[in-house]
Amino acid sequence: MKNAIQILILSFVVAGCAKFQGSPFTDHIESSGSQQNLRQQERLFSDLQGIVPTDQNGIKIALMSDNHHNYNDIDTVVDILNQRNDLNFVVHAGDMTDSAYNFEYDAFISKFTRLNAPAFTVIGNHDAIGKGRKIYKNYFGEYNYAFVYHGYHFIFFNNNRLEFINEGWSLDWLEAELAKNSGVPKIVIQHINYDNADAFTDEMSEKMKSLYENNGVQWVINGHRHVFGFDTINNVRYLQVPRIEDASYLVLSLQDGEFQLESYKGASNENTYQGSLSH
């Protein structure tokens, strides 16, 4: 009974955003498309191929996450980002849905795809409930993927261990990907913070930390915890993207061995952090 009430409430919340046919528990969505993260890479590389020296080409990336309680804020953030012409691409760090119902995916997709800039996603734990794993893969493509752009190796890693434990989840893919492109600084984007005691054993957390520190990882970016966080440990910068509530998002700029991190609520710049990059 409780679950039925929750589904009814959710259907009212997103009723104005998307519709569903039949059961909300199926893997059928109204949104058309497939391999969207790959298609966004094609857009990104339409005028650029290969590794470009970072010192000659800066990068500016917008970051958002965890809209699963704040669908309407996506529209606000998208409208603001669409007014900019300086973004290389946009990243969503997961939990685009609350319970991975098909109509929730449709609601998110209808909003997120309005972005003018290329836009990438990583799956969150809420997105992997029930049929959500299949919906995500059918529309967005592989859970894990990577590309090199403007002198950076971007790695999108599905680290939702508990939701994928029956599918043989491991750190093997991450370890193999980090071994590529020696000398190229790496940016890892994953939904859950690596030191989350509910998701990982101590041994797993330590292994991830070691992989970051020994393979040229410059940034580890996650969502999940709904609040902003920023720390540097052994030359690795750990950035936690806040949930999108109150139209919250981040803009990360990298150029000439320096970074600038801007925290926004709507059009208002709340904080700016600056510093140098050591590798």
PDB file of C-alpha atoms in Angstrom:
ATOM      1  CA  MET A   1       0.000   0.000   0.000  1.00  0.00           C
ATOM      2  CA  LYS A   2       2.799   2.396   0.918  1.00  0.00           C
ATOM      3  CA  ASN A   3       4.584   1.779  -2.399  1.00  0.00           C
ATOM      4  CA  ALA A   4       1.364   2.330  -4.334  1.00  0.00           C
ATOM      5  CA  ILE A   5       0.852   5.690  -2.628  1.00  0.00           C
ATOM      6  CA  GLN A   6       4.448   6.713  -3.378  1.00  0.00           C
ATOM      7  CA  ILE A   7       4.012   5.848  -7.056  1.00  0.00           C
ATOM      8  CA  LEU A   8       0.778   7.841  -7.212  1.00  0.00           C
ATOM      9  CA  ILE A   9       2.462  10.884  -5.655  1.00  0.00           C
ATOM     10  CA  LEU A  10       5.429  10.644  -8.037  1.00  0.00           C
ATOM     11  CA  SER A  11       3.123  10.411 -11.024  1.00  0.00           C
ATOM     12  CA  PHE A  12       1.432  13.664 -10.000  1.00  0.00           C
ATOM     13  CA  VAL A  13       4.789  15.383  -9.421  1.00  0.00           C
ATOM     14  CA  VAL A  14       6.058  14.711 -12.924  1.00  0.00           C
ATOM     15  CA  ALA A  15       2.702  14.614 -14.687  1.00  0.00           C
ATOM     16  CA  GLY A  16       3.406  17.902 -16.406  1.00  0.00           C
ATOM     17  CA  CYS A  17       6.832  16.737 -17.559  1.00  0.00           C
ATOM     18  CA  ALA A  18       6.262  13.343 -19.175  1.00  0.00           C
ATOM     19  CA  LYS A  19       3.727  10.612 -19.650  1.00  0.00           C
ATOM     20  CA  PHE A  20       3.904   6.852 -19.408  1.00  0.00           C
ATOM     21  CA  GLN A  21       1.945   4.146 -21.131  1.00  0.00           C
ATOM     22  CA  GLY A  22       0.883   1.057 -19.240  1.00  0.00           C
ATOM     23  CA  SER A  23       2.899   0.260 -16.133  1.00  0.00           C
ATOM     24  CA  PRO A  24       5.544   2.622 -14.738  1.00  0.00           C
ATOM     25  CA  PHE A  25       7.578  -0.488 -13.873  1.00  0.00           C
ATOM     26  CA  THR A  26       8.390  -1.447 -17.484  1.00  0.00           C
ATOM     27  CA  ASP A  27      11.521  -0.547 -19.419  1.00  0.00           C
ATOM     28  CA  HIS A  28       9.484   1.268 -22.085  1.00  0.00           C
ATOM     29  CA  ILE A  29      10.041   5.009 -22.306  1.00  0.00           C
ATOM     30  CA  GLU A  30       8.468   7.561 -24.621  1.00  0.00           C
ATOM     31  CA  SER A  31      11.815   9.235 -25.350  1.00  0.00           C
ATOM     32  CA  SER A  32      13.429   8.034 -28.552  1.00  0.00           C
ATOM     33  CA  GLY A  33      17.142   7.525 -28.935  1.00  0.00           C
ATOM     34  CA  SER A  34      20.042   5.253 -28.065  1.00  0.00           C
ATOM     35  CA  GLN A  35      23.754   5.495 -27.283  1.00  0.00           C
ATOM     36  CA  GLN A  36      23.253   9.111 -26.276  1.00  0.00           C
ATOM     37  CA  ASN A  37      26.563   9.454 -24.421  1.00  0.00           C
ATOM     38  CA  LEU A  38      28.359   8.234 -27.541  1.00  0.00           C
ATOM     39  CA  ARG A  39      26.389  10.647 -29.717  1.00  0.00           C
ATOM     40  CA  GLN A  40      27.375  13.485 -27.404  1.00  0.00           C
ATOM     41  CA  GLN A  41      31.013  12.499 -27.873  1.00  0.00           C
ATOM     42  CA  GLU A  42      30.506  12.749 -31.625  1.00  0.00           C
ATOM     43  CA  ARG A  43      29.167  16.278 -31.134  1.00  0.00           C
ATOM     44  CA  LEU A  44      32.094  17.146 -28.890  1.00  0.00           C
ATOM     45  CA  PHE A  45      34.639  15.897 -31.398  1.00  0.00           C
ATOM     46  CA  SER A  46      32.954  17.274 -34.502  1.00  0.00           C
ATOM     47  CA  ASP A  47      35.736  19.845 -34.852  1.00  0.00           C
ATOM     48  CA  LEU A  48      38.516  18.323 -32.761  1.00  0.00           C
ATOM     49  CA  GLN A  49      40.350  15.001 -32.717  1.00  0.00           C
ATOM     50  CA  GLY A  50      42.996  13.575 -30.431  1.00  0.00           C
ATOM     51  CA  ILE A  51      44.995  15.077 -27.623  1.00  0.00           C
ATOM     52  CA  VAL A  52      45.386  18.850 -27.649  1.00  0.00           C
ATOM     53  CA  PRO A  53      47.887  20.469 -25.246  1.00  0.00           C
ATOM     54  CA  THR A  54      46.036  21.763 -22.212  1.00  0.00           C
ATOM     55  CA  ASP A  55      48.087  24.962 -22.095  1.00  0.00           C
ATOM     56  CA  GLN A  56      46.722  25.979 -25.483  1.00  0.00           C
ATOM     57  CA  ASN A  57      43.103  25.007 -24.949  1.00  0.00           C
ATOM     58  CA  GLY A  58      41.282  25.597 -21.709  1.00  0.00           C
ATOM     59  CA  ILE A  59      38.207  23.622 -20.692  1.00  0.00           C
ATOM     60  CA  LYS A  60      35.045  24.842 -19.029  1.00  0.00           C
ATOM     61  CA  ILE A  61      32.569  22.230 -17.754  1.00  0.00           C
ATOM     62  CA  ALA A  62      29.220  22.662 -16.003  1.00  0.00           C
ATOM     63  CA  LEU A  63      28.349  20.046 -13.367  1.00  0.00           C
ATOM     64  CA  MET A  64      24.952  19.124 -11.930  1.00  0.00           C
ATOM     65  CA  SER A  65      23.647  16.160  -9.961  1.00  0.00           C
ATOM     66  CA  ASP A  66      20.843  14.534  -7.973  1.00  0.00           C
ATOM     67  CA  ASN A  67      17.710  16.135  -9.343  1.00  0.00           C
ATOM     68  CA  HIS A  68      15.556  13.232  -8.190  1.00  0.00           C
ATOM     69  CA  HIS A  69      13.730  15.428  -5.653  1.00  0.00           C
ATOM     70  CA  ASN A  70      13.949  18.613  -7.713  1.00  0.00           C
ATOM     71  CA  TYR A  71      12.840  18.034 -11.300  1.00  0.00           C
ATOM     72  CA  ASN A  72      11.707  21.614 -11.898  1.00  0.00           C
ATOM     73  CA  ASP A  73      15.153  22.966 -11.043  1.00  0.00           C
ATOM     74  CA  ILE A  74      16.568  21.197 -14.099  1.00  0.00           C
ATOM     75  CA  ASP A  75      14.674  23.596 -16.351  1.00  0.00           C
ATOM     76  CA  THR A  76      16.064  26.592 -14.477  1.00  0.00           C
ATOM     77  CA  VAL A  77      19.658  25.374 -14.703  1.00  0.00           C
ATOM     78  CA  VAL A  78      19.312  24.388 -18.361  1.00  0.00           C
ATOM     79  CA  ASP A  79      17.912  27.821 -19.224  1.00  0.00           C
ATOM     80  CA  ILE A  80      20.839  29.517 -17.444  1.00  0.00           C
ATOM     81  CA  LEU A  81      23.485  27.301 -19.048  1.00  0.00           C
ATOM     82  CA  ASN A  82      21.946  27.817 -22.480  1.00  0.00           C
ATOM     83  CA  GLN A  83      22.628  31.533 -22.135  1.00  0.00           C
ATOM     84  CA  ARG A  84      26.367  30.819 -21.964  1.00  0.00           C
ATOM     85  CA  ASN A  85      28.572  30.239 -24.990  1.00  0.00           C
ATOM     86  CA  ASP A  86      31.744  29.291 -23.116  1.00  0.00           C
ATOM     87  CA  LEU A  87      30.946  25.722 -22.010  1.00  0.00           C
ATOM     88  CA  ASN A  88      32.713  22.782 -23.629  1.00  0.00           C
ATOM     89  CA  PHE A  89      30.198  20.358 -22.179  1.00  0.00           C
ATOM     90  CA  VAL A  90      27.882  19.567 -19.269  1.00  0.00           C
ATOM     91  CA  VAL A  91      28.001  16.585 -16.889  1.00  0.00           C
ATOM     92  CA  HIS A  92      25.216  15.077 -14.786  1.00  0.00           C
ATOM     93  CA  ALA A  93      26.705  13.039 -11.920  1.00  0.00           C
ATOM     94  CA  GLY A  94      23.757  10.678 -11.446  1.00  0.00           C
ATOM     95  CA  ASP A  95      20.412  10.200  -9.711  1.00  0.00           C
ATOM     96  CA  MET A  96      18.402  11.707 -12.516  1.00  0.00           C
ATOM     97  CA  THR A  97      15.425   9.675 -11.258  1.00  0.00           C
ATOM     98  CA  ASP A  98      14.093   8.826  -7.816  1.00  0.00           C
ATOM     99  CA  SER A  99      12.873   5.255  -8.311  1.00  0.00           C
ATOM    100  CA  ALA A 100      13.930   4.649 -11.934  1.00  0.00           C
ATOM    101  CA  TYR A 101      10.341   4.557 -13.189  1.00  0.00           C
ATOM    102  CA  ASN A 102       9.986   4.984 -16.930  1.00  0.00           C
ATOM    103  CA  PHE A 103       8.071   8.261 -16.632  1.00  0.00           C
ATOM    104  CA  GLU A 104      10.834   9.678 -14.405  1.00  0.00           C
ATOM    105  CA  TYR A 105      13.411   8.925 -17.087  1.00  0.00           C
ATOM    106  CA  ASP A 106      11.181  10.607 -19.667  1.00  0.00           C
ATOM    107  CA  ALA A 107      10.790  13.666 -17.449  1.00  0.00           C
ATOM    108  CA  PHE A 108      14.557  13.977 -17.037  1.00  0.00           C
ATOM    109  CA  ILE A 109      15.373  13.355 -20.687  1.00  0.00           C
ATOM    110  CA  SER A 110      12.864  15.944 -21.903  1.00  0.00           C
ATOM    111  CA  LYS A 111      14.606  18.582 -19.789  1.00  0.00           C
ATOM    112  CA  PHE A 112      18.273  17.554 -20.027  1.00  0.00           C
ATOM    113  CA  THR A 113      18.242  17.244 -23.810  1.00  0.00           C
ATOM    114  CA  ARG A 114      17.348  20.927 -24.130  1.00  0.00           C
ATOM    115  CA  LEU A 115      20.970  21.780 -23.335  1.00  0.00           C
ATOM    116  CA  ASN A 116      22.801  23.479 -26.177  1.00  0.00           C
ATOM    117  CA  ALA A 117      26.210  22.133 -25.134  1.00  0.00           C
ATOM    118  CA  PRO A 118      27.113  18.435 -25.393  1.00  0.00           C
ATOM    119  CA  ALA A 119      25.894  16.745 -22.210  1.00  0.00           C
ATOM    120  CA  PHE A 120      27.036  13.522 -20.543  1.00  0.00           C
ATOM    121  CA  THR A 121      25.663  11.352 -17.748  1.00  0.00           C
ATOM    122  CA  VAL A 122      26.827   8.741 -15.286  1.00  0.00           C
ATOM    123  CA  ILE A 123      24.299   6.381 -13.712  1.00  0.00           C
ATOM    124  CA  GLY A 124      23.314   6.894 -10.058  1.00  0.00           C
ATOM    125  CA  ASN A 125      22.101   4.372  -7.510  1.00  0.00           C
ATOM    126  CA  HIS A 126      18.500   5.624  -7.767  1.00  0.00           C
ATOM    127  CA  ASP A 127      18.673   5.228 -11.547  1.00  0.00           C
ATOM    128  CA  ALA A 128      19.581   1.545 -11.202  1.00  0.00           C
ATOM    129  CA  ILE A 129      16.469   0.391  -9.323  1.00  0.00           C
ATOM    130  CA  GLY A 130      14.257  -2.233 -11.013  1.00  0.00           C
ATOM    131  CA  LYS A 131      14.132  -1.714 -14.776  1.00  0.00           C
ATOM    132  CA  GLY A 132      16.196   1.441 -14.458  1.00  0.00           C
ATOM    133  CA  ARG A 133      19.446  -0.271 -15.406  1.00  0.00           C
ATOM    134  CA  LYS A 134      17.957  -1.434 -18.697  1.00  0.00           C
ATOM    135  CA  ILE A 135      16.316   1.925 -19.431  1.00  0.00           C
ATOM    136  CA  TYR A 136      19.602   3.737 -18.808  1.00  0.00           C
ATOM    137  CA  LYS A 137      21.609   1.387 -20.999  1.00  0.00           C
ATOM    138  CA  ASN A 138      19.045   1.380 -23.812  1.00  0.00           C
ATOM    139  CA  TYR A 139      18.960   5.180 -23.981  1.00  0.00           C
ATOM    140  CA  PHE A 140      22.336   6.443 -22.739  1.00  0.00           C
ATOM    141  CA  GLY A 141      24.553   3.475 -23.637  1.00  0.00           C
ATOM    142  CA  GLU A 142      27.312   1.726 -21.712  1.00  0.00           C
ATOM    143  CA  TYR A 143      27.553   2.309 -17.965  1.00  0.00           C
ATOM    144  CA  ASN A 144      31.316   2.868 -18.253  1.00  0.00           C
ATOM    145  CA  TYR A 145      32.935   4.962 -20.961  1.00  0.00           C
ATOM    146  CA  ALA A 146      35.847   7.333 -21.482  1.00  0.00           C
ATOM    147  CA  PHE A 147      37.368   9.761 -23.952  1.00  0.00           C
ATOM    148  CA  VAL A 148      40.371  12.068 -24.288  1.00  0.00           C
ATOM    149  CA  TYR A 149      39.562  15.714 -24.945  1.00  0.00           C
ATOM    150  CA  HIS A 150      41.689  18.867 -24.800  1.00  0.00           C
ATOM    151  CA  GLY A 151      44.539  17.015 -23.155  1.00  0.00           C
ATOM    152  CA  TYR A 152      42.433  15.344 -20.441  1.00  0.00           C
ATOM    153  CA  HIS A 153      41.344  11.725 -20.096  1.00  0.00           C
ATOM    154  CA  PHE A 154      37.710  11.804 -18.910  1.00  0.00           C
ATOM    155  CA  ILE A 155      36.537   8.567 -17.274  1.00  0.00           C
ATOM    156  CA  PHE A 156      32.847   7.975 -16.498  1.00  0.00           C
ATOM    157  CA  PHE A 157      32.656   5.061 -14.073  1.00  0.00           C
ATOM    158  CA  ASN A 158      29.620   3.204 -12.752  1.00  0.00           C
ATOM    159  CA  ASN A 159      30.552   2.733  -9.093  1.00  0.00           C
ATOM    160  CA  ASN A 160      27.093   1.715  -7.857  1.00  0.00           C
ATOM    161  CA  ARG A 161      28.409  -1.531  -6.420  1.00  0.00           C
ATOM    162  CA  LEU A 162      25.332  -2.568  -4.445  1.00  0.00           C
ATOM    163  CA  GLU A 163      22.938  -2.109  -7.361  1.00  0.00           C
ATOM    164  CA  PHE A 164      25.218  -4.049  -9.735  1.00  0.00           C
ATOM    165  CA  ILE A 165      26.628  -6.650  -7.359  1.00  0.00           C
ATOM    166  CA  ASN A 166      24.679  -9.452  -9.073  1.00  0.00           C
ATOM    167  CA  GLU A 167      26.096  -8.406 -12.435  1.00  0.00           C
ATOM    168  CA  GLY A 168      29.708  -8.911 -11.424  1.00  0.00           C
ATOM    169  CA  TRP A 169      30.592  -5.330 -10.524  1.00  0.00           C
ATOM    170  CA  SER A 170      34.302  -4.811  -9.903  1.00  0.00           C
ATOM    171  CA  LEU A 171      37.048  -2.219 -10.142  1.00  0.00           C
ATOM    172  CA  ASP A 172      38.672  -4.016 -13.073  1.00  0.00           C
ATOM    173  CA  TRP A 173      37.312  -1.675 -15.751  1.00  0.00           C
ATOM    174  CA  LEU A 174      38.428   1.418 -13.845  1.00  0.00           C
ATOM    175  CA  GLU A 175      41.886  -0.017 -13.241  1.00  0.00           C
ATOM    176  CA  ALA A 176      42.314  -0.913 -16.919  1.00  0.00           C
ATOM    177  CA  GLU A 177      41.107   2.502 -18.107  1.00  0.00           C
ATOM    178  CA  LEU A 178      43.394   4.360 -15.712  1.00  0.00           C
ATOM    179  CA  ALA A 179      46.354   2.434 -17.128  1.00  0.00           C
ATOM    180  CA  LYS A 180      45.771   4.019 -20.547  1.00  0.00           C
ATOM    181  CA  ASN A 181      47.196   7.326 -21.802  1.00  0.00           C
ATOM    182  CA  SER A 182      50.162   7.550 -19.473  1.00  0.00           C
ATOM    183  CA  GLY A 183      51.135  11.143 -18.834  1.00  0.00           C
ATOM    184  CA  VAL A 184      47.687  12.509 -19.658  1.00  0.00           C
ATOM    185  CA  PRO A 185      45.901  13.961 -16.594  1.00  0.00           C
ATOM    186  CA  LYS A 186      42.723  12.098 -15.734  1.00  0.00           C
ATOM    187  CA  ILE A 187      39.316  13.164 -14.464  1.00  0.00           C
ATOM    188  CA  VAL A 188      37.103  10.445 -12.967  1.00  0.00           C
ATOM    189  CA  ILE A 189      33.355  11.049 -12.780  1.00  0.00           C
ATOM    190  CA  GLN A 190      31.298   8.643 -10.674  1.00  0.00           C
ATOM    191  CA  HIS A 191      28.115   8.926  -8.675  1.00  0.00           C
ATOM    192  CA  ILE A 192      29.140   7.765  -5.195  1.00  0.00           C
ATOM    193  CA  ASN A 193      32.040   9.138  -3.151  1.00  0.00           C
ATOM    194  CA  TYR A 194      34.839   6.577  -3.045  1.00  0.00           C
ATOM    195  CA  ASP A 195      34.977   6.570   0.779  1.00  0.00           C
ATOM    196  CA  ASN A 196      31.270   5.829   1.274  1.00  0.00           C
ATOM    197  CA  ALA A 197      31.152   3.180   4.005  1.00  0.00           C
ATOM    198  CA  ASP A 198      27.644   2.056   3.019  1.00  0.00           C
ATOM    199  CA  ALA A 199      28.692   1.264  -0.539  1.00  0.00           C
ATOM    200  CA  PHE A 200      32.276   0.026  -0.239  1.00  0.00           C
ATOM    201  CA  THR A 201      34.436  -2.008   2.093  1.00  0.00           C
ATOM    202  CA  ASP A 202      37.494  -0.323   3.569  1.00  0.00           C
ATOM    203  CA  GLU A 203      39.655  -2.367   1.216  1.00  0.00           C
ATOM    204  CA  MET A 204      37.715  -1.161  -1.828  1.00  0.00           C
ATOM    205  CA  SER A 205      37.943   2.460  -0.751  1.00  0.00           C
ATOM    206  CA  GLU A 206      41.678   2.179  -0.190  1.00  0.00           C
ATOM    207  CA  LYS A 207      42.171   0.515  -3.565  1.00  0.00           C
ATOM    208  CA  MET A 208      40.256   3.279  -5.354  1.00  0.00           C
ATOM    209  CA  LYS A 209      42.265   5.928  -3.544  1.00  0.00           C
ATOM    210  CA  SER A 210      45.483   4.162  -4.510  1.00  0.00           C
ATOM    211  CA  LEU A 211      44.372   3.892  -8.137  1.00  0.00           C
ATOM    212  CA  TYR A 212      43.685   7.612  -8.264  1.00  0.00           C
ATOM    213  CA  GLU A 213      46.985   8.573  -6.674  1.00  0.00           C
ATOM    214  CA  ASN A 214      49.138   6.265  -8.789  1.00  0.00           C
ATOM    215  CA  ASN A 215      47.622   6.847 -12.216  1.00  0.00           C
ATOM    216  CA  GLY A 216      47.703  10.593 -12.733  1.00  0.00           C
ATOM    217  CA  VAL A 217      44.144  11.313 -11.618  1.00  0.00           C
ATOM    218  CA  GLN A 218      43.764  15.051 -11.137  1.00  0.00           C
ATOM    219  CA  TRP A 219      40.060  15.202 -10.254  1.00  0.00           C
ATOM    220  CA  VAL A 220      37.510  12.769  -8.823  1.00  0.00           C
ATOM    221  CA  ILE A 221      33.985  14.121  -9.202  1.00  0.00           C
ATOM    222  CA  ASN A 222      30.884  12.643  -7.569  1.00  0.00           C
ATOM    223  CA  GLY A 223      27.344  13.473  -6.532  1.00  0.00           C
ATOM    224  CA  HIS A 224      25.206  11.317  -4.213  1.00  0.00           C
ATOM    225  CA  ARG A 225      25.582  13.163  -0.912  1.00  0.00           C
ATOM    226  CA  HIS A 226      23.557  16.213  -2.024  1.00  0.00           C
ATOM    227  CA  VAL A 227      25.955  18.794  -0.574  1.00  0.00           C
ATOM    228  CA  PHE A 228      28.972  20.598  -1.997  1.00  0.00           C
ATOM    229  CA  GLY A 229      32.386  19.302  -1.023  1.00  0.00           C
ATOM    230  CA  PHE A 230      35.925  20.055  -2.153  1.00  0.00           C
ATOM    231  CA  ASP A 231      39.193  18.675  -0.831  1.00  0.00           C
ATOM    232  CA  THR A 232      42.704  17.851  -2.027  1.00  0.00           C
ATOM    233  CA  ILE A 233      44.463  14.691  -0.822  1.00  0.00           C
ATOM    234  CA  ASN A 234      47.882  13.726  -2.185  1.00  0.00           C
ATOM    235  CA  ASN A 235      47.447  15.952  -5.260  1.00  0.00           C
ATOM    236  CA  VAL A 236      44.031  14.473  -6.116  1.00  0.00           C
ATOM    237  CA  ARG A 237      41.133  16.946  -5.987  1.00  0.00           C
ATOM    238  CA  TYR A 238      37.878  15.472  -4.734  1.00  0.00           C
ATOM    239  CA  LEU A 239      34.860  17.461  -5.871  1.00  0.00           C
ATOM    240  CA  GLN A 240      31.348  16.698  -4.678  1.00  0.00           C
ATOM    241  CA  VAL A 241      28.547  18.178  -6.767  1.00  0.00           C
ATOM    242  CA  PRO A 242      25.536  19.339  -4.708  1.00  0.00           C
ATOM    243  CA  ARG A 243      22.008  18.338  -5.594  1.00  0.00           C
ATOM    244  CA  ILE A 244      20.296  20.645  -8.028  1.00  0.00           C
ATOM    245  CA  GLU A 245      17.907  22.085  -5.402  1.00  0.00           C
ATOM    246  CA  ASP A 246      17.607  25.897  -5.692  1.00  0.00           C
ATOM    247  CA  ALA A 247      19.133  25.564  -9.172  1.00  0.00           C
ATOM    248  CA  SER A 248      22.551  24.640  -7.738  1.00  0.00           C
ATOM    249  CA  TYR A 249      25.357  23.711 -10.106  1.00  0.00           C
ATOM    250  CA  LEU A 250      29.127  24.109 -10.538  1.00  0.00           C
ATOM    251  CA  VAL A 251      31.372  25.358 -13.328  1.00  0.00           C
ATOM    252  CA  LEU A 252      34.927  23.991 -13.465  1.00  0.00           C
ATOM    253  CA  SER A 253      37.533  25.753 -15.620  1.00  0.00           C
ATOM    254  CA  LEU A 254      40.976  24.280 -16.385  1.00  0.00           C
ATOM    255  CA  GLN A 255      43.713  26.140 -18.253  1.00  0.00           C
ATOM    256  CA  ASP A 256      47.456  26.723 -18.181  1.00  0.00           C
ATOM    257  CA  GLY A 257      47.979  24.529 -15.117  1.00  0.00           C
ATOM    258  CA  GLU A 258      45.377  26.454 -13.122  1.00  0.00           C
ATOM    259  CA  PHE A 259      41.789  25.751 -12.115  1.00  0.00           C
ATOM    260  CA  GLN A 260      38.805  27.860 -11.193  1.00  0.00           C
ATOM    261  CA  LEU A 261      35.743  26.342  -9.533  1.00  0.00           C
ATOM    262  CA  GLU A 262      32.555  28.391  -9.348  1.00  0.00           C
ATOM    263  CA  SER A 263      29.533  27.438  -7.238  1.00  0.00           C
ATOM    264  CA  TYR A 264      26.172  28.794  -8.387  1.00  0.00           C
ATOM    265  CA  LYS A 265      22.590  28.995  -7.216  1.00  0.00           C
ATOM    266  CA  GLY A 266      20.621  30.145 -10.202  1.00  0.00           C
ATOM    267  CA  ALA A 267      22.498  33.011 -11.832  1.00  0.00           C
ATOM    268  CA  SER A 268      24.187  33.947  -8.543  1.00  0.00           C
ATOM    269  CA  ASN A 269      27.836  33.004  -8.024  1.00  0.00           C
ATOM    270  CA  GLU A 270      28.001  31.823  -4.399  1.00  0.00           C
ATOM    271  CA  ASN A 271      31.718  30.994  -4.177  1.00  0.00           C
ATOM    272  CA  THR A 272      34.824  30.815  -6.347  1.00  0.00           C
ATOM    273  CA  TYR A 273      37.868  28.639  -5.660  1.00  0.00           C
ATOM    274  CA  GLN A 274      41.151  28.932  -7.550  1.00  0.00           C
ATOM    275  CA  GLY A 275      44.442  27.074  -7.500  1.00  0.00           C
ATOM    276  CA  SER A 276      47.245  25.415  -9.433  1.00  0.00           C
ATOM    277  CA  LEU A 277      47.389  21.873 -10.789  1.00  0.00           C
ATOM    278  CA  SER A 278      50.448  19.772 -10.128  1.00  0.00           C
ATOM    279  CA  HIS A 279      49.926  17.030 -12.711  1.00  0.00           C
TER     280      HIS A 279
END
